[in-house]
Coordinates of C-alpha atoms and ligand atoms in Angstrom, one line a residue:
M16 CA 4.5 30.6 -4.8
K17 CA 6.3 29.3 -1.8
Y18 CA 7.1 25.6 -1.6
F19 CA 8.3 23.7 1.4
L20 CA 9.3 20.2 2.2
F21 CA 6.4 18.1 3.5
S22 CA 6.1 15.1 5.8
P23 CA 3.4 12.7 4.7
L24 CA 3.5 11.1 8.2
L25 CA 2.5 14.3 9.9
L26 CA -0.5 14.8 7.5
L27 CA -1.7 11.3 8.3
T28 CA -1.5 11.7 12.0
A29 CA -3.4 15.1 11.7
L30 CA -6.1 13.7 9.6
D31 CA -6.5 10.2 11.1
A32 CA -7.3 11.4 14.6
K33 CA -10.9 12.2 15.0
P34 CA -10.9 14.6 18.0
V35 CA -14.0 15.5 19.9
L36 CA -12.8 19.0 19.7
E37 CA -12.5 20.9 16.4
N38 CA -9.5 22.9 17.5
Q39 CA -7.3 19.9 18.2
S40 CA -6.6 19.5 14.5
C41 CA -5.7 23.2 14.1
K42 CA -3.4 22.9 17.1
V43 CA -1.1 20.5 15.4
C44 CA -0.2 22.9 12.6
H45 CA -0.9 26.3 14.3
P46 CA 0.5 25.8 17.7
Q47 CA 1.2 29.5 18.5
I48 CA -2.2 30.8 17.4
Y49 CA -3.8 27.9 19.3
Q50 CA -1.9 28.9 22.4
E51 CA -3.0 32.6 22.2
Y52 CA -6.5 31.6 21.6
Q53 CA -6.6 29.7 24.9
N54 CA -6.3 33.0 26.7
S55 CA -8.9 34.8 24.7
M56 CA -12.5 35.4 25.7
H57 CA -13.5 33.4 22.6
S58 CA -12.3 30.3 24.3
K59 CA -14.0 31.3 27.6
S60 CA -17.4 32.7 26.6
S61 CA -19.5 29.9 28.1
I62 CA -21.1 30.0 31.6
Y63 CA -18.6 27.3 32.6
K64 CA -15.6 29.6 32.0
D65 CA -16.9 33.1 32.4
I66 CA -18.2 33.9 35.8
L67 CA -19.8 37.1 34.7
H68 CA -21.8 35.6 31.9
K69 CA -22.9 32.9 34.4
A70 CA -23.9 35.3 37.0
V71 CA -26.1 37.2 34.6
W72 CA -27.5 34.1 33.0
D73 CA -28.4 32.7 36.5
K74 CA -30.7 35.7 36.9
H75 CA -32.1 35.6 33.4
P76 CA -35.8 34.7 33.1
A77 CA -35.0 32.4 30.1
K78 CA -33.0 30.2 32.6
A79 CA -36.1 29.1 34.4
K80 CA -37.6 28.1 31.2
G81 CA -34.5 26.1 30.3
E82 CA -33.8 27.9 27.0
Y83 CA -30.2 29.0 26.8
S84 CA -30.8 31.9 24.4
C85 CA -27.2 33.2 24.4
A86 CA -25.7 30.3 22.3
K87 CA -25.7 31.9 18.9
C88 CA -22.9 34.3 20.1
H89 CA -21.5 32.7 23.3
T90 CA -21.3 29.0 22.4
P91 CA -22.2 28.6 18.7
S92 CA -19.6 25.7 18.3
D93 CA -21.8 23.5 20.6
H94 CA -23.5 22.0 17.6
Q95 CA -25.8 19.7 19.5
L96 CA -27.1 22.6 21.5
M97 CA -27.4 24.8 18.5
N98 CA -29.5 22.4 16.5
G99 CA -31.7 21.6 19.4
K100 CA -30.5 18.0 20.0
S101 CA -29.4 18.7 23.5
Q102 CA -29.8 21.1 26.4
L103 CA -27.1 23.4 27.8
A104 CA -24.7 21.1 29.6
D105 CA -21.1 21.1 30.6
N106 CA -19.0 19.4 27.8
P107 CA -15.5 19.8 26.3
T108 CA -16.7 22.4 23.7
Q109 CA -18.3 24.5 26.4
Q110 CA -15.1 24.2 28.4
S111 CA -12.5 25.1 25.8
E112 CA -13.9 26.2 22.4
P113 CA -17.4 27.6 22.6
I114 CA -16.4 29.9 19.6
S115 CA -13.9 27.5 17.7
C116 CA -11.3 28.3 15.2
Q117 CA -13.3 27.0 12.3
L118 CA -16.5 28.7 13.3
C119 CA -14.8 32.2 13.0
H120 CA -13.1 31.2 9.8
Q121 CA -16.3 29.9 8.1
I122 CA -18.4 33.1 8.5
E123 CA -19.3 33.8 4.9
S124 CA -21.5 36.8 5.4
I125 CA -23.5 38.7 8.0
E126 CA -27.2 39.2 7.9
K127 CA -28.4 42.5 9.5
H128 CA -31.4 42.3 11.9
A129 CA -32.8 44.7 14.4
K130 CA -32.8 42.2 17.2
S131 CA -29.2 41.1 16.6
N132 CA -27.2 40.3 13.5
K133 CA -26.8 36.7 12.2
N134 CA -23.7 34.9 11.0
I135 CA -24.1 32.9 7.7
F136 CA -21.6 30.1 7.4
T137 CA -20.1 28.6 4.3
S138 CA -21.5 25.1 3.5
K139 CA -18.2 23.9 2.1
D140 CA -16.3 21.6 4.4
K141 CA -12.8 22.7 5.5
H142 CA -13.0 25.9 3.6
F143 CA -11.6 28.7 5.6
F144 CA -11.7 32.4 4.9
S145 CA -8.6 34.6 5.9
A146 CA -7.1 37.9 5.0
N147 CA -3.8 38.6 3.2
K148 CA -3.5 41.8 1.2
E149 CA -0.9 40.3 -1.2
K150 CA -3.1 37.3 -2.0
K151 CA -6.5 39.1 -1.8
G152 CA -9.0 37.5 -4.1
E153 CA -7.1 34.1 -4.3
K154 CA -8.6 30.8 -3.4
I155 CA -6.0 28.2 -2.6
K156 CA -6.6 24.5 -2.7
F157 CA -4.1 22.2 -1.2
K158 CA -1.6 21.0 -4.0
Q159 CA 0.9 18.2 -3.8
E160 CA 3.5 17.7 -6.5
S161 CA 6.2 15.1 -7.0
R162 CA 9.6 16.3 -7.9
F163 CA 12.9 14.5 -8.6
F164 CA 11.1 11.3 -9.7
G165 CA 9.0 11.0 -6.6
L166 CA 11.9 11.5 -4.1
L167 CA 10.5 14.8 -2.9
T168 CA 6.9 15.8 -2.3
I169 CA 6.3 19.5 -2.5
Q170 CA 3.1 21.2 -1.4
S171 CA 1.5 24.5 -1.5
G172 CA -1.4 25.8 0.5
S173 CA -2.5 24.0 3.7
P174 CA -2.6 20.2 3.7
H175 CA -5.8 20.3 5.9
H176 CA -8.0 22.8 4.3
S177 CA -8.5 25.2 1.5
I178 CA -8.0 28.9 2.0
D179 CA -10.2 31.7 0.6
Y180 CA -8.6 35.1 0.6
S181 CA -11.6 36.7 -1.3
N182 CA -14.0 37.5 1.5
E183 CA -14.1 41.2 2.1
N184 CA -15.5 40.7 5.7
Y185 CA -12.0 39.4 6.8
Y186 CA -10.5 42.7 5.6
N187 CA -13.0 45.3 6.8
G188 CA -13.8 43.6 10.1
D189 CA -17.5 42.8 9.3
A190 CA -16.8 39.2 10.2
C191 CA -16.9 40.3 13.8
M192 CA -20.3 42.0 13.4
G193 CA -22.5 39.0 13.5
C194 CA -21.9 38.9 17.3
H195 CA -20.5 42.2 18.2
S196 CA -22.7 44.9 16.7
H197 CA -25.8 45.1 19.0
K198 CA -28.4 43.3 20.9
Q199 CA -32.0 44.0 21.6
N200 CA -34.0 42.6 24.5
A201 CA -37.6 41.3 24.3
K202 CA -38.9 44.9 24.8
G203 CA -37.1 45.9 21.6
F204 CA -34.6 48.0 23.6
I205 CA -31.0 47.9 22.6
V206 CA -29.1 46.7 25.6
C207 CA -25.6 46.4 24.0
D208 CA -24.4 48.6 21.2
M209 CA -20.8 49.2 20.1
E210 CA -22.0 52.3 18.4
V211 CA -19.5 51.7 15.6
K212 CA -18.5 54.7 13.4
Q213 CA -15.7 54.3 10.9
G214 CA -15.2 58.0 10.2
D215 CA -11.7 58.6 8.5
S216 CA -10.1 55.9 10.5
K217 CA -8.0 53.3 8.5
E218 CA -8.1 50.9 11.3
T219 CA -10.5 48.0 11.6
C220 CA -11.6 45.6 14.3
I221 CA -9.0 43.2 13.0
S222 CA -6.1 45.6 12.6
C223 CA -6.4 46.9 16.2
H224 CA -7.4 43.6 18.1
M225 CA -5.4 41.1 15.9
P226 CA -2.2 43.0 15.3
K227 CA 0.7 41.1 13.7
V228 CA 2.9 39.6 16.4
Q229 CA 6.1 37.6 16.2
G230 CA 6.1 33.9 15.3
S231 CA 5.0 31.8 12.4
L232 CA 1.4 31.4 11.5
A233 CA 1.8 27.6 10.8
N234 CA 4.4 25.0 11.5
H235 CA 5.1 24.3 7.9
K236 CA 5.4 27.9 6.9
E237 CA 8.1 30.4 7.4
S238 CA 6.3 33.6 8.2
P239 CA 7.8 36.1 10.6
S240 CA 4.6 37.0 12.1
H241 CA 0.9 36.0 12.6
A242 CA -2.3 37.7 13.6
F243 CA -2.7 37.9 17.4
H244 CA -5.5 35.6 18.6
G245 CA -5.6 36.2 22.3
L246 CA -8.4 38.8 22.3
S247 CA -9.4 39.8 25.8
I248 CA -9.8 42.8 28.0
H249 CA -10.3 40.7 31.2
N250 CA -7.7 40.4 33.9
S251 CA -4.9 42.3 32.0
P252 CA -4.5 45.4 30.1
A253 CA -4.5 44.9 26.5
Q254 CA -1.1 46.5 25.9
T255 CA -1.3 46.5 22.2
L256 CA -4.5 48.5 22.5
A257 CA -3.3 51.3 24.8
K258 CA -1.9 53.4 22.0
Y259 CA -5.3 54.0 20.6
V260 CA -6.4 55.9 23.7
K261 CA -4.3 59.0 24.0
L262 CA -3.9 61.3 26.9
T263 CA -2.8 64.9 26.6
L264 CA -2.7 67.9 28.9
D265 CA -3.8 71.5 28.2
Q266 CA -2.5 73.8 31.0
Q267 CA -4.1 77.1 31.7
A268 CA -3.4 79.9 34.1
N269 CA -5.7 78.7 37.0
A270 CA -6.8 75.4 35.6
F271 CA -6.1 72.5 33.4
D272 CA -7.8 70.0 31.0
I273 CA -7.0 66.4 30.3
M274 CA -8.0 65.2 26.9
I275 CA -8.9 61.6 26.2
K276 CA -8.7 60.8 22.5
N277 CA -10.5 57.6 21.6
E278 CA -9.2 56.3 18.3
A279 CA -11.3 53.1 18.5
T280 CA -14.1 53.1 15.9
H281 CA -16.5 52.2 18.7
A282 CA -17.6 53.6 22.0
L283 CA -15.2 52.7 24.9
F284 CA -16.7 50.2 27.3
P285 CA -20.4 50.6 26.4
Q286 CA -21.5 47.4 27.8
P287 CA -23.9 47.5 30.8
L288 CA -21.3 45.8 33.2
R289 CA -18.4 48.0 32.5
L290 CA -17.1 51.2 34.3
A291 CA -14.2 53.3 32.8
Q292 CA -12.4 55.9 34.9
L293 CA -9.9 58.7 34.6
R294 CA -7.8 59.0 37.8
V295 CA -5.5 62.0 38.3
N296 CA -2.9 62.6 41.0
I297 CA -0.6 65.5 41.6
E298 CA 2.9 64.9 43.0
R299 CA 3.9 68.0 44.8
E300 CA 6.9 68.4 47.1
G301 CA 7.0 64.7 48.0
K302 CA 3.2 64.4 48.6
T303 CA 0.6 62.9 46.4
I304 CA -2.7 64.8 46.0
P305 CA -5.5 62.8 44.5
L306 CA -8.0 64.7 42.5
K307 CA -11.7 63.7 41.8
T308 CA -12.0 60.5 39.9
E309 CA -14.1 60.9 36.6
S310 CA -16.3 58.0 35.7
F311 CA -17.6 57.1 32.2
V312 CA -20.5 54.7 32.1
K313 CA -23.7 53.9 30.2
I314 CA -26.5 53.0 32.5
I315 CA -29.6 51.3 31.2
G316 CA -32.8 50.6 33.2
T317 CA -36.5 51.2 33.7
T318 CA -38.5 54.1 35.1
G319 CA -35.4 56.0 35.8
K320 CA -33.6 53.3 37.8
M321 CA -30.8 50.9 36.8
S322 CA -32.1 47.4 36.1
M323 CA -31.1 44.1 34.6
P324 CA -30.7 44.2 30.7
W325 CA -33.8 42.1 30.0
L326 CA -36.0 44.5 32.0
A327 CA -34.5 47.8 30.7
D328 CA -36.4 50.0 28.3
S329 CA -34.3 53.1 28.3
I330 CA -30.9 54.7 28.7
I331 CA -30.7 56.3 32.2
S332 CA -27.5 58.1 31.7
D333 CA -24.6 57.8 29.2
N334 CA -21.3 59.6 29.3
S335 CA -19.3 56.8 27.7
I336 CA -16.6 58.0 25.3
K337 CA -17.9 57.6 21.8
A338 CA -16.1 56.4 18.6
L339 CA -13.3 58.7 17.5
E340 CA -14.3 61.3 20.2
T341 CA -11.9 63.4 22.2
R342 CA -13.3 64.0 25.6
K343 CA -12.1 67.0 27.6
I344 CA -12.1 66.8 31.4
H345 CA -11.7 70.2 33.2
Y346 CA -9.9 70.6 36.5
D347 CA -10.2 74.0 38.3
I348 CA -6.8 73.6 39.9
T349 CA -3.7 75.7 39.5
L350 CA -0.7 73.6 38.6
Q351 CA 2.7 74.7 40.1
K352 CA 6.1 74.6 38.5
T353 CA 7.8 71.3 39.3
D354 CA 4.3 69.5 39.8
K355 CA 4.1 66.1 38.4
L356 CA 0.7 65.0 37.0
I357 CA -0.1 61.3 37.0
V358 CA -2.9 60.5 34.8
V359 CA -4.4 57.0 34.5
F360 CA -7.3 55.9 32.2
G361 CA -8.6 52.4 32.9
Y362 CA -11.7 50.3 33.6
Y363 CA -13.5 47.7 35.6
V364 CA -14.8 44.7 33.7
I365 CA -17.7 44.8 36.2
S366 CA -18.5 48.0 38.0
P367 CA -18.1 47.6 41.9
K368 CA -21.8 48.5 42.3
I369 CA -23.1 45.8 40.0
A370 CA -20.4 43.2 41.3
K371 CA -22.0 43.7 44.8
K372 CA -25.5 43.1 43.4
L373 CA -24.4 40.0 41.6
N374 CA -22.4 38.8 44.6
I375 CA -19.2 38.6 42.6
T376 CA -16.2 38.7 44.8
D377 CA -13.4 37.1 42.8
K378 CA -10.4 39.5 43.2
E379 CA -9.2 39.1 39.6
T380 CA -12.6 39.9 38.2
I381 CA -13.4 43.0 40.3
K382 CA -10.1 44.8 40.1
F383 CA -9.4 48.1 38.4
I384 CA -7.4 47.6 35.2
P385 CA -5.3 50.5 34.0
L386 CA -5.4 50.7 30.1
T387 CA -3.0 53.7 29.6
S388 CA -1.2 56.2 31.8
K389 CA 0.9 59.3 31.4
R390 CA 3.2 61.3 33.6
F391 CA 3.3 65.1 32.9
I392 CA 6.3 66.9 34.3
L393 CA 5.7 70.6 34.5
L394 CA 9.0 72.3 34.3
E395 CA 8.3 75.1 31.9
T396 CA 5.5 77.2 33.2
S397 CA 5.6 80.4 31.2
E398 CA 4.9 83.8 32.7
Q399 CA 1.7 84.0 30.8
D400 CA 0.5 80.7 32.4
K401 CA 1.1 82.2 36.0
Ligands
HEC26 C1 -1.8 19.7 8.6 C2 -1.5 21.0 8.9 C3 -2.7 22.0 9.1 C4 -3.8 21.7 9.8 C5 -4.3 20.5 10.6 C6 -4.5 23.0 9.8 N1 -3.9 24.0 9.1 FE1 -4.4 25.8 8.7 N2 -2.7 26.1 7.5 C7 -1.8 25.2 7.4 C8 -0.7 25.8 6.5 C9 0.6 25.1 6.1 C10 -1.1 27.0 6.2 C11 -0.4 28.1 5.3 C12 -0.7 27.9 3.9 C13 -0.1 28.9 3.0 O1 0.0 30.1 3.4 O2 0.4 28.6 1.9 C14 -2.4 27.2 6.7 C15 -3.2 28.4 6.7 C16 -4.4 28.6 7.4 C17 -5.1 29.8 7.4 C18 -4.8 31.0 6.4 C19 -3.6 31.7 6.8 C20 -3.3 32.9 6.0 O3 -2.3 32.9 5.2 O4 -4.0 33.9 6.1 C21 -6.2 29.7 8.1 C22 -7.2 30.8 8.4 C23 -6.0 28.4 8.8 N3 -4.9 27.8 8.3 C24 -7.0 27.9 9.7 C25 -6.9 26.6 10.2 C26 -7.9 26.1 11.1 C27 -9.1 26.9 11.6 C28 -7.5 24.8 11.3 C29 -8.3 23.8 12.2 C30 -9.7 23.5 11.8 C31 -6.3 24.5 10.6 N4 -6.0 25.6 9.9 C32 -5.8 23.3 10.5 C33 -1.7 23.9 7.8 C34 -2.7 23.3 8.6
HEC27 C1 -25.9 38.9 19.5 C2 -24.9 38.2 20.2 C3 -25.0 37.9 21.6 C4 -26.1 37.2 22.3 C5 -27.4 36.7 21.7 C6 -25.7 37.4 23.7 N1 -24.6 38.0 23.9 FE1 -23.6 38.3 25.7 N2 -22.0 39.1 24.7 C7 -22.0 39.2 23.3 C8 -20.6 39.8 23.0 C9 -20.2 40.1 21.6 C10 -20.0 40.1 24.2 C11 -18.7 40.8 24.5 C12 -19.1 42.2 24.5 C13 -17.8 43.1 24.8 O1 -16.9 42.7 25.5 O2 -18.0 44.2 24.3 C14 -20.9 39.6 25.3 C15 -20.7 39.8 26.7 C16 -21.6 39.4 27.6 C17 -21.4 39.6 29.0 C18 -20.2 40.3 29.7 C19 -19.2 39.1 29.9 C20 -18.0 39.5 30.5 O3 -17.2 38.6 31.1 O4 -17.5 40.7 30.6 C21 -22.4 39.1 29.7 C22 -22.7 39.1 31.2 C23 -23.3 38.6 28.7 N3 -22.8 38.8 27.5 C24 -24.5 37.9 28.9 C25 -25.3 37.3 28.0 C26 -26.5 36.6 28.3 C27 -27.0 36.2 29.7 C28 -27.1 36.3 27.1 C29 -28.3 35.3 26.8 C30 -29.5 35.7 27.5 C31 -26.2 36.9 26.1 N4 -25.2 37.5 26.6 C32 -26.6 36.8 24.7 C33 -22.8 38.8 22.4 C34 -24.1 38.3 22.6
HEC28 C1 -19.6 34.0 17.2 C2 -19.6 35.2 17.8 C3 -18.4 36.1 17.8 C4 -17.6 36.5 16.8 C5 -17.7 36.1 15.3 C6 -16.6 37.3 17.3 N1 -16.8 37.5 18.6 FE1 -15.6 38.6 20.0 N2 -16.7 37.9 21.5 C7 -17.8 37.1 21.3 C8 -18.3 36.9 22.7 C9 -19.6 36.2 23.1 C10 -17.5 37.6 23.6 C11 -17.6 37.7 25.1 C12 -17.2 36.5 25.9 C13 -17.5 36.8 27.3 O1 -17.0 37.7 27.9 O2 -18.1 35.8 27.8 C14 -16.4 38.1 22.8 C15 -15.3 38.7 23.3 C16 -14.4 39.5 22.6 C17 -13.4 40.4 23.0 C18 -12.9 40.6 24.5 C19 -13.8 41.3 25.4 C20 -13.8 41.0 26.7 O3 -14.8 41.1 27.4 O4 -12.7 40.6 27.2 C21 -12.8 41.1 22.0 C22 -11.7 42.1 22.0 C23 -13.5 40.6 20.8 N3 -14.4 39.6 21.2 C24 -13.3 41.0 19.5 C25 -13.7 40.4 18.3 C26 -13.2 40.7 17.0 C27 -12.2 41.7 16.7 C28 -13.9 39.8 16.3 C29 -13.7 39.6 14.7 C30 -12.4 39.3 14.2 C31 -14.8 39.0 17.1 N4 -14.6 39.4 18.3 C32 -15.6 38.0 16.5 C33 -18.4 36.6 20.2 C34 -17.9 36.8 19.0
HEC29 C1 -8.4 52.0 16.5 C2 -8.3 50.8 17.2 C3 -9.6 50.0 17.4 C4 -10.6 49.6 16.4 C5 -10.6 50.0 14.9 C6 -11.5 48.8 17.1 N1 -11.2 48.7 18.4 FE1 -12.2 47.6 19.8 N2 -11.1 48.4 21.3 C7 -10.1 49.3 21.1 C8 -9.6 49.7 22.4 C9 -8.5 50.7 22.6 C10 -10.4 49.1 23.4 C11 -10.3 49.2 24.9 C12 -9.3 48.1 25.1 C13 -9.0 47.5 26.4 O1 -9.5 47.9 27.4 O2 -8.1 46.6 26.4 C14 -11.3 48.3 22.6 C15 -12.2 47.4 23.2 C16 -13.0 46.5 22.5 C17 -13.9 45.5 23.1 C18 -14.1 45.3 24.7 C19 -15.2 46.2 25.1 C20 -15.7 45.9 26.5 O3 -16.2 46.7 27.1 O4 -15.7 44.6 26.7 C21 -14.5 44.8 22.2 C22 -15.4 43.6 22.2 C23 -14.0 45.4 20.9 N3 -13.1 46.4 21.1 C24 -14.4 44.9 19.6 C25 -14.2 45.7 18.5 C26 -14.8 45.4 17.3 C27 -15.9 44.4 17.0 C28 -14.3 46.4 16.4 C29 -14.7 46.6 14.9 C30 -16.1 47.2 14.8 C31 -13.3 47.1 17.0 N4 -13.3 46.7 18.3 C32 -12.6 48.1 16.5 C33 -9.5 49.6 19.9 C34 -10.1 49.4 18.7
HEC30 C1 -13.0 35.6 16.6 C2 -12.7 35.0 15.3 C3 -11.5 34.1 15.2 C4 -11.2 33.0 15.8 C5 -12.0 32.3 17.0 C6 -10.0 32.5 15.3 N1 -9.6 33.2 14.2 FE1 -8.0 32.9 13.1 N2 -8.2 34.7 12.2 C7 -9.4 35.5 12.3 C8 -9.3 36.6 11.5 C9 -10.3 37.8 11.4 C10 -8.0 36.6 10.8 C11 -7.5 37.5 9.8 C12 -6.4 38.4 10.4 C13 -5.6 39.1 9.3 O1 -6.0 40.2 9.0 O2 -4.5 38.6 9.0 C14 -7.4 35.4 11.3 C15 -6.2 34.8 10.8 C16 -5.8 33.6 11.1 C17 -4.6 32.9 10.5 C18 -3.7 33.6 9.5 C19 -2.7 34.5 10.3 C20 -2.0 35.6 9.6 O3 -1.1 36.1 10.2 O4 -2.4 35.8 8.4 C21 -4.5 31.6 10.9 C22 -3.5 30.6 10.5 C23 -5.6 31.4 11.8 N3 -6.4 32.6 11.8 C24 -5.9 30.3 12.5 C25 -6.8 30.2 13.6 C26 -6.8 29.1 14.5 C27 -5.9 27.9 14.5 C28 -7.7 29.4 15.5 C29 -8.1 28.7 16.7 C30 -7.1 28.3 17.7 C31 -8.3 30.6 15.1 N4 -7.8 31.1 13.9 C32 -9.4 31.3 15.7 C33 -10.4 35.2 13.2 C34 -10.5 34.3 14.1

């Protein structure tokens, strides 16, 4: 067990303050994780921070009835709203912690339902679940001991909360599936589906999206790293994730194939707003020759036409790249010796077509975001290849 010196003063300041916001207490002792979280979509999932969520909500039929039906996943930390004591309104929780630290750390289990899954929370106060392979199974209560006749106070665990390392959902990623699995509309049609398939993969939602990054997990603890909390695919390419989408080239005599290997255990960008693309350019004798852009998209709608999610009753088309799939894209083009092939795989958070329909013009939101790219230099073209 690790011990460390402990300042009673800090404990008092942390516990005395009664902040409006739940995350303020966590911030005192977990500053780095708190900082990362500020950039995550979990801190921006309300209509007041996410213009896409707002744009779709504004058109949703439930809005006219004044029933914000998105709260259980988008703003579950707004407790007044959740227990029906208030209507959807701008407040500090909606602004900065619609899915708070403790909400995520108190998910005890997931109930599976056809419409959408449901998070079941622990009823114990300040009891947080976490994952640590070395401590798996342990439940740690804060302990304080006096040493050297009371001259030194030594503590173990966290002075603010107990930690429970025994919840399997924080190891296998199921803690994410109360919100991220799927969602049906009123017609019983599934409008969002991650299409999760574990296959032989050893990776989980948590190992890929919350990799260990530098910096201590808490102020009072010397740990070299902590789990990354800035989960987002908005605005910037998630660099840590690029390695899970691999691009390779298969060159033939008069043609070539680009292979996109998706190592994620879910379909890539299967949400109705997204559009993924493969863009290929040949650099030849100082010129750049663009080839046809390949799009990957799942389109939902009614009677053969794209529609808003609440109207949709069928899949119109779907060539999104599935969990653990390797997609081959064929090009009937003869590559020449000394050609350079620039291959980029990336995405739009909102496809330009839908952005137009929803009147979204914000440049940061509508830009193309490269996820991964590769430059193939063709020096050795064998006789056979020619
Ligand atoms: C007064 C300081 C303090 C406050 C306030 C505090 N924590 Fe902690 N927390 C710690 C310390 C110290 C540890 C490390 C304990 C250990 O590993 O022995 C810790 C550990 C944790 C862990 C488990 C880390 C692991 O090893 O996996 C989680 C999860 C956690 N805290 C969440 C929170 C959340 C959420 C809040 C806000 C509601 C919060 N903490 C507030 C000090 C604090
Ligand atoms: C079952 C949980 C759940 C419910 C209920 C839910 N959502 Fe979501 N929503 C999510 C999750 C999870 C994401 C993130 C999906 C992703 O990025 O793959 C999301 C993302 C979105 C996005 C894309 C946001 C962006 O910035 O890219 C929109 C738009 C959206 N939801 C609209 C709504 C609306 C409107 C409602 C209520 C009528 C609603 N959602 C209800 C879980 C839910
Ligand atoms: C309480 C519901 C909830 C839980 C639990 C939850 N998420 Fe989310 N998550 C959301 C919502 C809602 C969004 C979309 C916010 C938006 O775009 O408006 C989101 C966004 C994301 C994004 C960014 C997508 C984007 O559009 O930028 C990632 C990645 C993500 N979640 C992964 C996870 C992982 C991994 C876990 C488990 C450790 C998890 N989430 C747990 C509700 C949840
Ligand atoms: C092998 C690694 C890997 C695993 C395992 C994995 N993901 Fe992903 N995930 C990715 C990659 C790569 C992307 C695309 C990332 C990007 O654009 O930044 C992605 C994207 C996402 C997005 C954004 C999708 C969108 O269109 O908004 C969400 C949400 C997400 N993952 C949640 C999860 C959840 C929940 C799980 C567990 C069921 C999971 N991921 C498991 C690698 C992984
Ligand atoms: C989307 C859900 C989610 C949210 C929101 C969230 N966490 Fe976590 N957190 C997790 C999961 C899952 C892990 C376990 C990661 C692992 O395998 O180590 C974790 C790990 C931790 C750890 C231990 C880190 C380590 O390296 O072991 C601490 C401390 C922590 N969280 C604190 C916080 C604080 C503070 C906040 C708010 C600023 C927060 N969490 C918000 C899901 C979440």
